[in-house]
Coordinates of C-alpha atoms and ligand atoms in Angstrom, one line a residue:
M814 CA -32.9 21.8 21.3
S815 CA -29.4 23.0 20.8
E816 CA -28.3 26.1 22.2
Q817 CA -26.4 28.5 20.6
L818 CA -22.3 28.8 21.1
K819 CA -22.5 32.5 21.7
D820 CA -19.9 33.7 23.1
L821 CA -18.0 30.4 23.8
V822 CA -14.3 30.5 23.1
R823 CA -12.3 27.2 23.5
T824 CA -9.8 27.2 25.9
H825 CA -8.4 23.7 25.6
T826 CA -8.7 20.8 23.4
C827 CA -10.0 17.6 24.9
G828 CA -6.6 16.4 24.8
A829 CA -5.0 19.6 27.0
I830 CA -5.3 19.3 30.4
R831 CA -3.0 18.3 32.9
E832 CA -2.4 18.9 36.5
A833 CA -0.8 21.6 36.0
D834 CA -4.1 23.0 35.1
V835 CA -5.7 22.5 38.5
G836 CA -8.3 25.3 39.6
K837 CA -8.2 26.8 35.9
P838 CA -11.3 27.9 34.3
V839 CA -11.7 25.9 30.8
V840 CA -14.1 25.7 28.0
L841 CA -14.2 22.5 26.4
L842 CA -16.3 21.9 23.2
G843 CA -16.8 17.7 21.9
W844 CA -18.9 15.1 21.8
V845 CA -19.9 12.6 24.4
H846 CA -17.8 9.7 24.5
R847 CA -19.2 8.0 27.9
V848 CA -21.4 8.2 30.5
R849 CA -21.3 6.7 33.6
D850 CA -24.8 8.1 36.0
L851 CA -24.4 7.2 39.5
G852 CA -27.5 8.6 40.5
A853 CA -26.2 11.7 42.4
L854 CA -23.3 12.1 40.1
I855 CA -22.8 11.8 36.5
F856 CA -19.0 11.0 34.8
F857 CA -19.2 11.9 31.4
D858 CA -16.0 12.5 29.0
V859 CA -15.7 14.4 26.6
R860 CA -14.2 13.7 23.0
D861 CA -12.2 15.4 20.2
R862 CA -9.9 15.4 17.9
Y863 CA -7.1 15.4 20.5
G864 CA -8.4 13.2 23.2
V865 CA -11.1 12.2 26.0
T866 CA -11.4 14.5 28.9
Q867 CA -13.5 13.1 31.6
V868 CA -16.3 15.5 33.5
V869 CA -18.6 15.4 36.3
A870 CA -21.7 17.3 37.3
R871 CA -22.1 17.2 41.3
D872 CA -25.6 17.6 42.6
D873 CA -24.8 20.3 43.8
S874 CA -24.0 21.9 41.0
G875 CA -28.0 22.2 39.3
L876 CA -26.7 20.2 36.3
L877 CA -28.1 16.4 37.2
A878 CA -31.1 17.4 34.9
T879 CA -28.9 18.2 32.2
A880 CA -26.1 16.0 32.9
K881 CA -29.2 13.0 32.4
R882 CA -30.4 14.2 29.0
L883 CA -26.5 13.5 27.8
R884 CA -26.1 10.4 25.3
P885 CA -23.3 8.9 23.6
E886 CA -22.5 11.3 20.2
F887 CA -24.3 14.7 21.7
V888 CA -22.1 17.6 20.6
V889 CA -21.5 19.4 23.9
A890 CA -20.1 22.8 25.6
V891 CA -18.3 21.7 29.3
I892 CA -17.7 25.2 31.3
G893 CA -15.8 24.2 34.5
S894 CA -12.5 24.2 36.3
V895 CA -10.1 21.5 36.3
E896 CA -9.7 19.6 39.8
M897 CA -7.5 16.4 40.7
R898 CA -9.1 12.6 40.4
S899 CA -9.3 11.0 43.3
E900 CA -7.4 8.5 43.1
E901 CA -8.5 5.1 42.9
T902 CA -10.7 7.4 39.7
V903 CA -7.0 7.9 38.0
N904 CA -6.8 6.3 34.4
P905 CA -2.8 6.2 33.3
K906 CA -4.2 4.9 30.1
L907 CA -5.0 8.3 29.5
A908 CA -3.2 11.8 28.8
T909 CA -5.8 13.7 31.1
G910 CA -5.9 10.6 33.4
T911 CA -5.4 12.1 36.4
V912 CA -7.7 15.3 35.9
E913 CA -11.6 15.9 35.2
I914 CA -13.8 18.4 35.0
A915 CA -15.9 19.9 37.6
A916 CA -19.0 21.2 35.8
G917 CA -20.4 24.2 35.8
D918 CA -22.5 24.3 33.2
I919 CA -23.3 22.3 30.1
R920 CA -25.2 23.0 26.8
V921 CA -25.8 20.8 24.6
L922 CA -24.8 22.3 21.0
N923 CA -26.2 19.5 19.1
E924 CA -28.1 16.2 19.8
A925 CA -27.5 13.0 17.5
V926 CA -29.2 9.9 17.3
R927 CA -28.5 6.4 18.7
P928 CA -25.1 5.6 16.4
P929 CA -24.9 2.6 14.9
F930 CA -22.5 1.2 16.4
Q931 CA -19.8 2.0 19.3
I932 CA -17.7 4.6 18.7
A933 CA -15.8 4.9 22.6
E934 CA -15.4 1.0 22.3
E935 CA -13.3 -0.6 19.4
T936 CA -15.7 -3.7 19.1
S937 CA -15.4 -5.3 15.8
V938 CA -18.2 -3.9 13.3
S939 CA -18.5 -5.1 9.6
E940 CA -17.2 -2.8 7.0
D941 CA -20.0 -2.2 5.2
L942 CA -21.3 -0.6 8.0
R943 CA -18.3 1.1 9.3
L944 CA -18.2 2.7 4.9
R945 CA -21.6 3.3 5.5
Y946 CA -21.5 5.9 7.7
R947 CA -17.6 6.4 7.4
Y948 CA -18.0 9.8 9.6
L949 CA -18.7 7.8 12.6
D950 CA -15.8 5.6 12.0
L951 CA -13.5 8.6 11.3
R952 CA -14.7 9.3 14.6
R953 CA -13.2 6.0 16.0
P954 CA -9.3 6.4 18.0
R955 CA -8.4 4.0 15.5
M956 CA -9.1 5.3 12.2
Q957 CA -8.7 9.2 14.0
Q958 CA -4.9 8.0 14.6
N959 CA -4.5 7.2 10.7
I960 CA -6.2 10.1 9.0
Q961 CA -3.3 12.1 11.2
L962 CA -0.6 9.4 10.9
R963 CA -1.0 10.2 7.0
H964 CA -1.2 14.2 7.7
R965 CA 1.7 14.3 9.3
A966 CA 3.5 12.0 6.4
T967 CA 2.3 13.5 4.0
N968 CA 3.9 16.8 5.1
V969 CA 7.9 15.1 5.4
I970 CA 6.9 14.1 1.9
R971 CA 5.9 17.8 0.9
R972 CA 8.9 19.0 3.1
F973 CA 11.3 16.8 1.7
F974 CA 10.9 17.6 -1.6
D975 CA 11.0 21.3 -1.0
T976 CA 14.3 20.5 0.4
H977 CA 15.8 19.1 -2.3
D978 CA 14.9 21.8 -4.7
F979 CA 11.7 19.7 -6.6
L980 CA 8.6 22.0 -7.9
E981 CA 5.7 20.1 -6.7
I982 CA 3.4 20.8 -10.1
E983 CA -0.6 19.9 -11.0
T984 CA -0.8 18.3 -13.4
P985 CA -4.2 17.5 -15.7
V986 CA -7.5 15.0 -14.5
L987 CA -9.3 15.7 -17.8
T988 CA -7.0 14.5 -20.3
K989 CA -6.0 11.9 -22.6
S990 CA -5.1 7.8 -21.6
T991 CA -2.0 7.7 -19.7
P992 CA -1.1 4.0 -20.7
E993 CA -0.4 1.8 -16.8
G994 CA -1.7 -1.5 -17.8
A995 CA -5.2 -0.4 -17.1
R996 CA -8.9 0.8 -18.1
D997 CA -9.4 4.2 -17.8
Y998 CA -12.1 5.8 -16.4
L999 CA -13.9 7.9 -19.8
V1000 CA -15.3 11.4 -18.8
P1001 CA -17.6 12.2 -21.8
S1002 CA -17.7 16.2 -22.8
R1003 CA -20.6 17.9 -23.6
V1004 CA -19.0 20.8 -25.7
H1005 CA -17.9 17.6 -28.0
A1006 CA -20.9 15.3 -28.1
G1007 CA -19.4 11.8 -28.6
Q1008 CA -15.7 12.8 -27.0
F1009 CA -13.9 12.1 -24.1
F1010 CA -11.4 12.4 -21.6
A1011 CA -9.7 9.8 -19.6
L1012 CA -8.9 10.6 -16.1
P1013 CA -4.9 9.5 -14.9
Q1014 CA -4.2 5.9 -14.6
S1015 CA -0.9 8.2 -13.9
P1016 CA 1.0 11.8 -14.7
Q1017 CA 3.3 9.8 -16.7
I1018 CA 3.0 11.6 -20.5
F1019 CA 3.0 15.4 -18.2
K1020 CA 5.5 14.7 -15.8
Q1021 CA 8.0 13.3 -18.6
L1022 CA 6.8 16.9 -20.5
L1023 CA 7.7 18.8 -17.7
M1024 CA 10.8 17.7 -18.1
I1025 CA 11.3 18.4 -21.1
A1026 CA 10.0 21.8 -20.2
G1027 CA 13.0 22.0 -18.2
M1028 CA 11.4 22.0 -15.1
D1029 CA 14.1 19.4 -14.0
R1030 CA 12.6 17.8 -10.4
Y1031 CA 9.4 17.8 -10.2
F1032 CA 6.8 16.0 -7.5
Q1033 CA 2.9 15.9 -7.1
I1034 CA 0.5 13.9 -4.4
V1035 CA -1.4 12.9 -7.2
R1036 CA -4.9 11.1 -7.2
C1037 CA -4.0 8.6 -10.1
F1038 CA -7.4 6.1 -11.8
R1039 CA -7.5 2.7 -13.1
D1040 CA -10.1 1.0 -14.0
E1041 CA -8.7 -3.0 -13.0
D1042 CA -10.3 -5.9 -12.2
L1043 CA -11.4 -5.9 -8.6
R1044 CA -8.8 -7.2 -6.6
A1045 CA -9.3 -6.9 -2.7
D1046 CA -7.2 -4.7 -1.5
R1047 CA -7.5 -2.1 -4.4
Q1048 CA -8.7 1.3 -4.6
P1049 CA -10.0 2.8 -8.3
E1050 CA -8.3 5.8 -6.9
F1051 CA -5.5 5.9 -5.3
T1052 CA -2.7 8.3 -4.4
Q1053 CA 0.7 8.0 -5.7
V1054 CA 4.1 10.8 -4.4
D1055 CA 5.1 11.1 -8.5
V1056 CA 8.6 12.2 -9.1
E1057 CA 10.4 12.7 -12.0
V1058 CA 14.2 14.0 -11.9
S1059 CA 16.3 15.2 -15.2
F1060 CA 19.8 14.2 -15.6
A1061 CA 19.3 11.3 -13.2
S1062 CA 20.8 8.1 -12.9
Q1063 CA 19.0 5.3 -11.4
D1064 CA 21.4 5.2 -8.1
Q1065 CA 20.6 9.3 -8.2
I1066 CA 17.0 7.9 -8.0
F1067 CA 17.9 5.5 -5.7
E1068 CA 19.4 7.6 -3.7
L1069 CA 16.7 10.1 -3.1
I1070 CA 14.5 7.6 -2.2
E1071 CA 16.3 6.0 0.5
R1072 CA 16.3 9.6 1.5
L1073 CA 12.9 10.5 2.0
M1074 CA 11.9 6.9 3.2
H1075 CA 14.9 7.7 5.9
E1076 CA 13.0 10.8 7.1
L1077 CA 9.6 9.4 6.5
F1078 CA 10.2 7.0 9.2
E1079 CA 11.9 9.3 11.5
A1080 CA 9.5 11.8 11.3
V1081 CA 6.7 9.1 12.4
G1082 CA 8.6 8.0 14.9
L1083 CA 9.3 4.7 13.6
G1084 CA 13.3 4.2 14.0
S1085 CA 15.6 4.1 12.0
I1086 CA 15.9 2.3 8.5
E1087 CA 18.9 0.4 6.9
I1088 CA 20.0 2.6 3.9
P1089 CA 21.0 1.8 1.5
F1090 CA 18.6 -0.4 0.4
R1091 CA 19.7 -3.9 -0.7
R1092 CA 18.7 -4.4 -4.4
L1093 CA 17.9 -7.7 -6.2
A1094 CA 17.8 -8.7 -10.0
Y1095 CA 13.8 -9.7 -10.9
S1096 CA 15.2 -13.0 -12.1
E1097 CA 16.8 -14.0 -9.1
A1098 CA 14.2 -12.8 -7.3
L1099 CA 12.0 -15.2 -9.0
A1100 CA 14.6 -17.5 -8.6
R1101 CA 15.0 -17.4 -4.5
Y1102 CA 11.8 -16.4 -3.3
G1103 CA 9.4 -17.3 -6.0
S1104 CA 8.1 -14.1 -6.7
D1105 CA 8.6 -10.3 -7.5
K1106 CA 7.9 -8.3 -4.3
P1107 CA 9.6 -11.0 -2.2
D1108 CA 9.2 -10.2 1.8
L1109 CA 12.7 -9.9 3.1
R1110 CA 12.1 -10.3 7.1
C1111 CA 12.6 -14.0 6.8
D1112 CA 16.1 -14.5 5.7
L1113 CA 15.1 -17.9 3.9
A1114 CA 15.6 -18.5 0.2
V1115 CA 14.9 -20.9 -2.3
E1116 CA 17.9 -23.1 -3.3
D1117 CA 18.6 -24.7 -7.1
I1118 CA 19.7 -28.6 -6.6
S1119 CA 19.5 -29.7 -9.8
K1120 CA 22.8 -30.6 -9.7
A1121 CA 21.5 -33.6 -7.0
F1122 CA 19.7 -35.6 -9.0
V1123 CA 21.5 -36.1 -12.9
D1124 CA 23.2 -38.9 -12.3
S1125 CA 20.9 -40.0 -9.8
N1126 CA 18.4 -43.4 -10.4
F1127 CA 15.4 -41.1 -9.5
K1128 CA 14.3 -40.6 -13.2
V1129 CA 10.9 -38.2 -13.0
F1130 CA 13.4 -35.9 -11.1
R1131 CA 16.3 -36.9 -13.5
Q1132 CA 14.1 -36.1 -16.8
V1133 CA 13.0 -32.4 -15.7
V1134 CA 16.5 -31.9 -15.3
E1135 CA 17.3 -32.9 -18.7
T1136 CA 14.4 -31.3 -20.7
G1137 CA 15.4 -28.7 -19.2
G1138 CA 13.1 -28.2 -15.8
A1139 CA 15.0 -27.3 -12.6
I1140 CA 14.8 -29.3 -8.5
R1141 CA 14.3 -26.5 -6.7
A1142 CA 14.8 -26.8 -2.5
L1143 CA 13.2 -24.4 0.6
P1144 CA 15.7 -25.4 3.7
I1145 CA 13.4 -24.4 6.4
S1146 CA 15.7 -24.2 9.1
G1147 CA 15.1 -25.7 12.6
G1148 CA 12.1 -27.4 10.2
G1149 CA 14.0 -31.2 10.8
T1150 CA 11.2 -31.8 14.0
A1151 CA 8.4 -31.2 12.1
S1152 CA 5.9 -34.2 12.9
R1153 CA 5.2 -36.3 9.6
R1154 CA 1.3 -34.4 10.3
E1155 CA 2.8 -31.4 9.8
L1156 CA 5.2 -32.4 6.6
D1157 CA 1.7 -34.5 4.9
D1158 CA -0.1 -31.0 5.6
L1159 CA 3.2 -29.1 3.3
V1160 CA 2.4 -31.7 0.8
A1161 CA -0.9 -31.0 1.1
R1162 CA -0.8 -27.5 1.2
A1163 CA 1.6 -27.7 -1.8
G1164 CA -1.3 -29.6 -4.3
E1165 CA -4.1 -27.4 -2.7
L1166 CA -1.6 -24.8 -4.9
G1167 CA -1.8 -26.5 -7.9
A1168 CA 1.6 -28.2 -7.8
A1169 CA 2.3 -32.3 -8.6
G1170 CA 3.6 -32.9 -5.7
L1171 CA 6.4 -31.2 -2.9
V1172 CA 9.3 -33.8 -2.1
W1173 CA 11.3 -33.7 1.7
A1174 CA 14.6 -34.4 3.1
R1175 CA 16.2 -33.8 6.6
Y1176 CA 18.9 -35.6 8.6
G1177 CA 17.6 -38.2 10.9
P1178 CA 18.5 -38.0 15.0
D1179 CA 21.4 -40.6 13.8
G1180 CA 23.4 -38.6 11.1
K1181 CA 20.7 -40.7 8.5
V1182 CA 18.7 -39.0 5.7
Q1183 CA 15.1 -39.3 6.1
S1184 CA 13.5 -38.1 2.5
S1185 CA 9.7 -39.1 0.5
V1186 CA 11.8 -40.0 -1.7
L1187 CA 14.2 -42.0 -0.1
K1188 CA 13.8 -45.3 -2.2
V1189 CA 13.0 -43.7 -5.7
A1190 CA 16.5 -41.0 -5.1
G1191 CA 19.2 -42.8 -2.7
E1192 CA 20.8 -42.0 -0.2
A1193 CA 23.7 -40.3 -2.2
A1194 CA 21.2 -38.5 -4.1
V1195 CA 19.3 -36.7 -0.7
R1196 CA 22.2 -36.4 0.6
S1197 CA 23.5 -34.2 -2.0
A1198 CA 20.8 -32.3 -1.9
L1199 CA 20.6 -31.5 1.4
E1200 CA 24.4 -30.4 1.2
L1201 CA 23.9 -27.9 -1.9
A1202 CA 20.5 -26.3 -0.2
G1203 CA 23.3 -25.8 2.6
A1204 CA 20.2 -27.6 5.0
G1205 CA 22.2 -28.0 8.7
K1206 CA 21.9 -31.5 10.9
E1207 CA 18.1 -29.1 12.2
D1208 CA 16.7 -28.2 8.9
L1209 CA 14.5 -29.5 6.9
I1210 CA 14.0 -28.7 3.2
L1211 CA 11.2 -28.9 0.7
I1212 CA 11.8 -30.1 -2.7
A1213 CA 9.8 -28.7 -6.1
A1214 CA 10.8 -30.4 -9.8
G1215 CA 9.6 -28.6 -12.6
D1216 CA 9.7 -25.1 -14.6
G1217 CA 12.5 -23.1 -12.5
V1218 CA 10.0 -20.4 -11.9
V1219 CA 6.4 -22.1 -11.1
A1220 CA 8.9 -24.2 -9.3
S1221 CA 10.3 -21.5 -7.1
K1222 CA 5.8 -20.0 -7.2
L1223 CA 5.5 -22.6 -4.7
L1224 CA 8.2 -22.8 -2.7
G1225 CA 8.2 -19.1 -2.3
Q1226 CA 4.6 -19.3 -1.2
L1227 CA 4.8 -21.8 1.0
R1228 CA 7.7 -19.9 2.8
L1229 CA 5.9 -16.8 3.6
E1230 CA 3.2 -19.3 4.6
I1231 CA 5.1 -21.1 7.0
A1232 CA 6.9 -17.5 8.2
Q1233 CA 3.7 -16.2 9.0
K1234 CA 3.0 -19.3 10.8
R1235 CA 6.4 -19.2 13.1
G1236 CA 6.4 -15.7 13.8
W1237 CA 9.0 -15.2 11.0
L1238 CA 7.5 -11.6 9.8
D1239 CA 8.1 -9.4 12.9
P1240 CA 5.3 -6.5 12.2
N1241 CA 7.9 -4.4 13.8
Q1242 CA 10.6 -4.7 11.7
F1243 CA 11.1 -2.6 8.1
V1244 CA 13.1 -4.6 5.1
F1245 CA 13.4 -3.0 1.1
T1246 CA 15.1 -4.2 -1.2
W1247 CA 15.0 -2.2 -5.2
V1248 CA 14.0 -4.7 -8.2
V1249 CA 15.9 -4.4 -10.6
D1250 CA 16.8 -5.2 -14.2
F1251 CA 13.5 -6.2 -15.2
P1252 CA 12.3 -7.5 -18.0
L1253 CA 11.5 -4.7 -20.9
L1254 CA 7.8 -6.7 -21.9
E1255 CA 5.5 -9.3 -21.3
W1256 CA 4.5 -11.9 -23.8
D1257 CA 0.5 -11.4 -23.5
E1258 CA -0.5 -15.5 -24.9
A1259 CA -4.0 -14.0 -25.6
G1260 CA -3.2 -11.1 -27.5
R1261 CA -0.1 -12.8 -29.0
R1262 CA 1.9 -9.8 -28.7
Y1263 CA 4.3 -8.3 -26.4
T1264 CA 2.9 -5.9 -23.4
A1265 CA 5.3 -3.0 -21.8
M1266 CA 5.8 -4.9 -18.0
H1267 CA 6.1 -1.5 -16.8
H1268 CA 5.2 1.2 -19.3
P1269 CA 5.4 1.6 -22.8
F1270 CA 8.3 5.1 -21.9
T1271 CA 10.9 3.1 -20.1
S1272 CA 13.8 2.3 -21.6
P1273 CA 15.9 -0.5 -22.4
V1274 CA 18.8 -1.8 -20.6
D1275 CA 22.0 -0.2 -23.7
A1276 CA 23.8 -3.4 -23.6
D1277 CA 20.7 -5.0 -24.6
L1278 CA 19.8 -2.7 -27.7
E1279 CA 21.0 -4.8 -29.9
R1280 CA 18.2 -7.5 -29.5
L1281 CA 15.4 -5.0 -29.5
S1282 CA 14.6 -7.2 -33.2
S1283 CA 16.3 -10.5 -32.4
E1284 CA 15.4 -11.5 -29.4
P1285 CA 13.2 -8.2 -28.4
G1286 CA 11.2 -11.2 -24.7
A1287 CA 15.3 -10.7 -23.5
V1288 CA 15.8 -7.4 -23.1
R1289 CA 15.9 -5.8 -19.6
A1290 CA 14.5 -2.3 -18.7
K1291 CA 16.3 0.0 -16.6
A1292 CA 13.1 -0.4 -14.3
Y1293 CA 12.8 -1.2 -10.9
D1294 CA 10.3 -1.7 -8.1
L1295 CA 10.7 -0.9 -4.3
V1296 CA 9.4 -3.8 -2.1
L1297 CA 9.0 -3.3 1.6
N1298 CA 8.5 -6.5 3.5
G1299 CA 6.3 -8.2 0.5
S1300 CA 4.3 -5.2 0.0
E1301 CA 5.7 -3.4 -3.7
I1302 CA 5.3 0.2 -2.7
G1303 CA 6.7 1.8 -5.6
G1304 CA 7.7 1.8 -9.4
G1305 CA 9.1 3.9 -11.3
S1306 CA 12.1 3.7 -14.5
I1307 CA 14.7 5.6 -16.4
R1308 CA 12.4 6.9 -19.6
I1309 CA 13.4 6.9 -23.4
H1310 CA 14.4 10.0 -24.4
D1311 CA 14.6 9.8 -28.1
Q1312 CA 11.9 9.7 -30.8
A1313 CA 13.2 6.9 -32.8
T1314 CA 13.3 5.1 -29.4
Q1315 CA 10.4 5.8 -28.2
R1316 CA 8.9 5.2 -32.5
R1317 CA 10.9 1.4 -32.0
M1318 CA 8.8 0.6 -28.6
F1319 CA 5.3 1.4 -30.0
E1320 CA 6.2 -1.0 -33.0
L1321 CA 7.6 -3.9 -30.7
L1322 CA 3.9 -2.8 -28.4
N1323 CA 2.6 -3.4 -31.9
I1324 CA 0.8 0.3 -31.9
G1325 CA 1.2 1.5 -35.5
P1326 CA 2.2 4.8 -37.1
E1327 CA -1.0 5.6 -37.1
E1328 CA -2.5 4.8 -33.4
A1329 CA 1.2 5.8 -32.0
K1330 CA 0.3 9.5 -33.9
S1331 CA -3.3 9.8 -32.5
R1332 CA -3.4 8.3 -29.1
F1333 CA 1.0 10.0 -28.5
G1334 CA 1.8 12.2 -31.5
F1335 CA 1.6 15.2 -29.2
F1336 CA 4.2 12.9 -26.9
L1337 CA 6.7 12.3 -29.9
D1338 CA 7.1 15.5 -31.1
A1339 CA 7.9 16.8 -27.9
L1340 CA 10.3 14.5 -27.7
E1341 CA 12.1 16.2 -30.5
H1342 CA 12.7 19.1 -29.1
G1343 CA 15.7 18.9 -26.8
T1344 CA 14.5 16.3 -24.4
P1345 CA 17.1 15.9 -21.5
P1346 CA 17.4 12.1 -20.2
H1347 CA 15.4 12.2 -17.3
G1348 CA 13.8 9.2 -15.1
G1349 CA 11.3 8.9 -12.2
I1350 CA 9.8 7.0 -9.5
A1351 CA 6.5 6.9 -8.0
L1352 CA 5.1 5.7 -4.7
G1353 CA 1.9 4.5 -3.7
L1354 CA 0.9 6.9 -1.0
D1355 CA -1.9 4.7 1.0
R1356 CA -0.4 1.4 1.1
I1357 CA 2.9 3.1 2.6
I1358 CA 0.7 4.5 4.6
A1359 CA -0.6 1.3 5.6
L1360 CA 2.8 0.0 6.7
L1361 CA 3.2 2.9 8.4
A1362 CA 0.0 2.5 10.3
G1363 CA 0.4 -1.0 10.7
E1364 CA -3.3 -2.0 8.6
T1365 CA -3.6 -4.4 6.5
S1366 CA -5.9 -2.5 4.5
I1367 CA -5.7 0.7 2.7
R1368 CA -9.0 1.3 3.0
D1369 CA -8.4 2.2 6.6
V1370 CA -6.1 4.6 6.0
I1371 CA -7.6 6.3 3.1
A1372 CA -10.6 9.2 4.9
F1373 CA -13.6 8.3 2.5
P1374 CA -11.9 4.2 0.7
K1375 CA -14.2 2.5 -1.6
T1376 CA -15.6 -1.1 -1.4
A1377 CA -13.5 -4.4 -2.8
T1378 CA -16.4 -3.7 -5.8
A1379 CA -15.5 0.0 -6.4
V1380 CA -19.2 1.1 -4.5
D1381 CA -19.3 4.3 -2.1
L1382 CA -21.9 3.0 -0.1
M1383 CA -21.8 6.1 2.1
A1384 CA -22.9 8.6 -1.4
G1385 CA -23.9 6.0 -3.3
A1386 CA -21.9 6.2 -6.2
P1387 CA -21.4 5.2 -9.6
A1388 CA -24.8 5.8 -9.5
D1389 CA -27.8 6.3 -12.3
V1390 CA -28.3 10.2 -13.0
D1391 CA -30.8 12.1 -14.5
P1392 CA -31.6 10.7 -18.1
K1393 CA -31.4 15.6 -19.5
Q1394 CA -27.9 14.8 -18.3
L1395 CA -28.2 12.1 -20.6
R1396 CA -29.6 13.1 -23.4
E1397 CA -27.1 17.3 -23.0
L1398 CA -24.2 14.7 -23.7
K1399 CA -25.4 12.3 -26.9
L1400 CA -25.0 9.5 -24.5
R1401 CA -27.9 6.9 -24.2
S1402 CA -27.8 4.5 -20.8
N1403 CA -28.4 0.9 -21.9
G1404 CA -27.7 0.1 -18.1
Ligands
LIG419 N1 4.1 6.1 -14.2 C1 4.9 5.1 -13.0 C2 3.3 4.4 -11.8 O1 2.2 5.0 -12.2 C3 5.1 5.6 -12.2 C4 6.5 5.5 -13.4 O2 7.3 5.0 -14.2 O3 7.2 7.0 -12.8 O4 3.2 3.1 -11.8

């Protein structure tokens, strides 16, 4: 039934017509959004990426029969003229809400079957269904906005780097493993049967090679692939803003990224963010917020109150301190009025989180202290705990004892839950922080060896170099993360730029000389050819766009994402392949 577009040329998009256009002839092309059939009069909205415009087909136009056929998602051409809407039909929520098109001709360019969910209404639809019909989901206003925001943001990012003399350089997708702590996606080679390419977990080695190649400043908006254990909001392929700079200090990289973020937030209309960002040592982040990605929209922080109990009669707490543990407290402003029930709930929640116990303390209305351990610990110790935690008359403190980091993690989790519940995490506020001074290595108990906390190319802090052999676990790295509202949105480091240190690092990671040669020989060789000191960072584009868009899931800012179980529901990938392809690759499937 579809008619040809013939000589029709669009005069306006569906979001463009205004009162000033009244009387003009127009041609609109788009999708039928909604139809309201009033018998002698049919209203319908036409929609495209730019907006929605109301069309009216009147009895005298001879178009009622055509208009009656229209169903949501039909593709139409509307030829007509612009009129003012009658007062009762003005829609102030719509940019085109004061005008409508009196249809002179309606051509159905293509019909559509009944959609599996409504496009016009933001009714709640299961995510599986949305992903199966992603092309329809993408027609919905929220997704249209998110995808447009993503485009605008990437444009700002490209322009920013261009004006700062960066070159955008593509690096290979079929390559060799780059260790970033995940499994590789492998691609079998047909030409070299039995051999495999790995998809890049990041362009790390290539961007460093570009520094060796004298490119000085590199960036790339690049797809990376990580076959990780499934977590709710991870994608097997995701996009990074990858950056590398020669001769740069950590401070210079921070300044660059702070300016980028500042421009980005202004450009997408989220206002001016405060720069420079604050910096927090990794150890402090863990101690004070129980997390290496603290949400600093809420200023509650954990305090160490071990001293309050060293001389007390409270044996359990005293022993914790004597055996190297800590007593930590989270003061909650205004929490002093919490009911017994609320306090019991907090204790129960701590239990659910795996804690052996949670103690609370506060000042009563009479100024006397109250605490779940008042009797065993004594008034003086509890009072001193409140004072050390900096608690005021109205405040409550939650106390956890044991290994310092474990206690802080518990309190940090409660901190987030309480802040969420009390509305202290304002979605319109953006608080950035750099987390610095990460340990270089992490002990992997299962493998009984060290692994790189960031990646094996990260430089140790100069002052700690001596300890590389004697106390590797205590060596700090020149590594940093960028955290926004409790999400890690980027990470990077100053790199090792001499071969000897790089070899030493591989040794520490239990990568022997043979393995180092076969996996990274080309890179070790390159390091000998005049490598400038360099460093960089990668920002998680999907997460940043999600935060800008106010979305909690990165899937809502990716046009064609995979599910949380790494499946493309629309295309049906992964899928079986033709046995012929396997034979060509000399592979056998046991699946
Ligand atoms: N390659 C790192 C990553 O993908 C970032 C960096 O060190 O620049 O996380």
